[in-house]
XYZ file of C-alpha atoms in Angstrom:
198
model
C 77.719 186.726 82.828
C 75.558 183.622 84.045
C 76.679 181.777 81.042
C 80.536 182.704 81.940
C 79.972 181.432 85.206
C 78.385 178.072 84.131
C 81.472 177.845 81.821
C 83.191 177.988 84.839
C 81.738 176.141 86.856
C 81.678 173.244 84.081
C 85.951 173.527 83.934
C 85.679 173.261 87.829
C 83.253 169.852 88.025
C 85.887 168.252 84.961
C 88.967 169.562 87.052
C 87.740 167.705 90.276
C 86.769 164.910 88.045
C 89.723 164.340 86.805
C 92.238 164.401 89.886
C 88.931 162.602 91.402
C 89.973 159.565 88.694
C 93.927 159.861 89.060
C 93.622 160.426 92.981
C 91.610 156.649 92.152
C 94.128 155.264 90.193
C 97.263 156.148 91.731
C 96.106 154.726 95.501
C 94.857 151.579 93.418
C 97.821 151.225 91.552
C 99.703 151.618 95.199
C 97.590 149.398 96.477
C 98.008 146.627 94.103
C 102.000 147.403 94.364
C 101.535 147.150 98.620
C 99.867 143.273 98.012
C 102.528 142.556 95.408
C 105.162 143.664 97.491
C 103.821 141.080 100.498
C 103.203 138.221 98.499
C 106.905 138.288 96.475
C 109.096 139.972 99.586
C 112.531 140.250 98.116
C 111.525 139.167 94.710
C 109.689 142.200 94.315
C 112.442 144.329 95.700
C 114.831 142.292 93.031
C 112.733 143.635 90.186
C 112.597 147.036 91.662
C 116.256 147.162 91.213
C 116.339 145.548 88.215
C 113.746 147.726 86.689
C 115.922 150.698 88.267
C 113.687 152.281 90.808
C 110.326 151.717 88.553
C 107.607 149.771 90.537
C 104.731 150.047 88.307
C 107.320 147.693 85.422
C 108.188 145.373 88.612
C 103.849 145.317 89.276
C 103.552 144.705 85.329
C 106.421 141.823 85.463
C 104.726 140.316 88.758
C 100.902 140.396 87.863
C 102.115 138.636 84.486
C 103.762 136.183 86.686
C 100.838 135.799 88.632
C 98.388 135.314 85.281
C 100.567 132.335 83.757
C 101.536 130.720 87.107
C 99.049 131.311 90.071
C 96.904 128.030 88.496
C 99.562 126.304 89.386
C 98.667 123.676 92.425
C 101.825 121.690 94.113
C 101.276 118.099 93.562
C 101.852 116.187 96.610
C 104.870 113.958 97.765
C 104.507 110.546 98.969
C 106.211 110.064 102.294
C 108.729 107.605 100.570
C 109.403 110.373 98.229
C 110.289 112.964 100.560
C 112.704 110.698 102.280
C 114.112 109.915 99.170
C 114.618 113.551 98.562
C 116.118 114.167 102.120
C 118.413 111.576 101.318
C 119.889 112.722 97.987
C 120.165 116.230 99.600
C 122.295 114.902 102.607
C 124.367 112.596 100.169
C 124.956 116.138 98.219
C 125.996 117.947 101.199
C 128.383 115.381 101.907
C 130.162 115.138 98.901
C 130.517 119.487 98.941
C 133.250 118.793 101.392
C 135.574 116.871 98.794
C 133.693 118.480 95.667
C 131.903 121.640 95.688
C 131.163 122.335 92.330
C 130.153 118.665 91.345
C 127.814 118.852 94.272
C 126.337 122.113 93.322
C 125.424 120.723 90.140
C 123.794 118.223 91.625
C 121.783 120.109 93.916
C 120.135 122.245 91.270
C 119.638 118.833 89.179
C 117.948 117.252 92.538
C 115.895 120.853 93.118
C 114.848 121.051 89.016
C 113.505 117.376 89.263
C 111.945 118.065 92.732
C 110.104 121.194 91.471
C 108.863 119.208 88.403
C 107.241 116.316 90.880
C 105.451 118.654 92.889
C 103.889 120.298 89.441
C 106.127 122.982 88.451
C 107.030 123.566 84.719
C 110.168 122.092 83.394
C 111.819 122.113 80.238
C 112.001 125.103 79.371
C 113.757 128.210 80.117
C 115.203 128.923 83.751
C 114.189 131.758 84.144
C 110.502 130.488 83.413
C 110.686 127.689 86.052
C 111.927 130.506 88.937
C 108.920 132.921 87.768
C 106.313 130.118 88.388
C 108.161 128.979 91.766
C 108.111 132.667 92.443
C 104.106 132.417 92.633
C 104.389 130.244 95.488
C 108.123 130.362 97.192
C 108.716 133.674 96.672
C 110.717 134.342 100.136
C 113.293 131.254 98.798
C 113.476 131.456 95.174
C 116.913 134.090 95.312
C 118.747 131.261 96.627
C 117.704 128.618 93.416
C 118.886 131.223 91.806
C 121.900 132.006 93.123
C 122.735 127.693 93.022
C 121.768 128.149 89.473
C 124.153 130.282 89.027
C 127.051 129.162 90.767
C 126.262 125.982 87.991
C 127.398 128.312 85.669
C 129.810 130.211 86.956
C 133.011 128.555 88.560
C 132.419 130.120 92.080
C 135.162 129.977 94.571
C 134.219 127.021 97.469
C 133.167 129.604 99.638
C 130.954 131.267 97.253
C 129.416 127.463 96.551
C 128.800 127.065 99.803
C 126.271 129.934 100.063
C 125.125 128.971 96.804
C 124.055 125.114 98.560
C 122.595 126.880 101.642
C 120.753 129.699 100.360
C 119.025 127.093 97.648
C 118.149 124.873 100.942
C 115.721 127.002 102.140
C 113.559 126.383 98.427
C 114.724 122.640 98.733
C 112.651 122.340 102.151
C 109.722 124.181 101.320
C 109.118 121.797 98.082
C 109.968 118.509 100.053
C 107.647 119.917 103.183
C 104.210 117.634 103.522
C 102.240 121.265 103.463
C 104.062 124.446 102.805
C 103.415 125.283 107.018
C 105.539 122.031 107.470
C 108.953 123.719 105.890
C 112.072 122.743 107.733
C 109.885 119.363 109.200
C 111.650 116.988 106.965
C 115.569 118.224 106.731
C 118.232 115.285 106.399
C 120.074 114.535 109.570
C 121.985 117.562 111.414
C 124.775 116.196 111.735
C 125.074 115.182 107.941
C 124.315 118.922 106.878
C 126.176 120.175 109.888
C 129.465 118.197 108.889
C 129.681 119.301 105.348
C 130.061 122.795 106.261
C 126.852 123.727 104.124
C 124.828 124.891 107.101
């Protein structure tokens, strides 16, 4: 009988052991998924959706993304540089008004080149470039990706237009001094204002 209940006793302690080690697990594993889900903000619910409902694929995609990218430190821009860049992105917005797509283009040629100065891979894939920028813009890379697309895709005007704003918001955190000073350094109002792309 005393050997039964030892038996028994044995199955119990490995029982509570084991939901012990999942109970572990799974609130790690949520806890992980709870930071991920702060740091990426909509790119995390975009790969929820993508992966259809499946977190633990969308924590897999964006700790991967975090490995190959989070090294990554933003070179600086020169104060000449940011105007410069200010300046090429009002001269795009005011060329949308006569030529949407053209200007499009040229906004995610002007963002590709921008990314690359302040130390962001280039050259190779797309999809690459937005998973490092990801790392550290995650609230603004959907629009670069929507612009992107619109590239691509022969988008009506009105669809363009979204396209050029929604990629702003990426355009002024990499021309900001320090990512706190996004929005500081925007080309004139009334430049952005009159093209209809703000």
């Amino acid at each position: 009988m005393s050997g039964a209940v030892i038996i028994i006793a044995a199955l119990v302690a490995a029982t509570l052991v084991a939901v012990t080690v999942i109970l572990v697990a799974t609130l790690g594993h949520r806890r992980i998924g709870r930071g991920l889900q702060r740091r990426f903000g909509p790119e995390y619910e975009r790969l929820v959706t993508r992966h259809e409902g499946d977190t633990e694929a969308a924590d897999r995609e964006l700790g991967e993304r975090l490995k190959q990218h989070g090294s990554v430190r933003e070179r600086p821009l020169s104060s000449a540089s940011r105007e410069q860049y200010a300046a090429q992105w009002a001269g795009i917005q005011k060329r949308f008004v006569e030529s949407p797509q053209e200007a499009v283009a040229e906004a995610d040629t002007l963002l590709a080149r921008l990314a690359s100065d302040r130390g962001f891979p280039v050259g190779g894939p797309f999809e690459e470039q937005l998973a490092a920028l990801s790392v550290h813009h995650a609230k603004h890379v959907d629009g670069y990706r929507g612009l992107h697309g619109a590239v691509h895709g022969r988008g009506s005007t009105e669809q363009n237009r979204r396209a050029m704003t929604g990629a702003r918001n990426l355009f002024d955190a990499l021309v900001a001094r320090h990512p706190a000073d996004s929005g500081r350094h925007r080309p004139q109002r009334q430049h952005a204002e009159g093209s209809g792309t703000r």
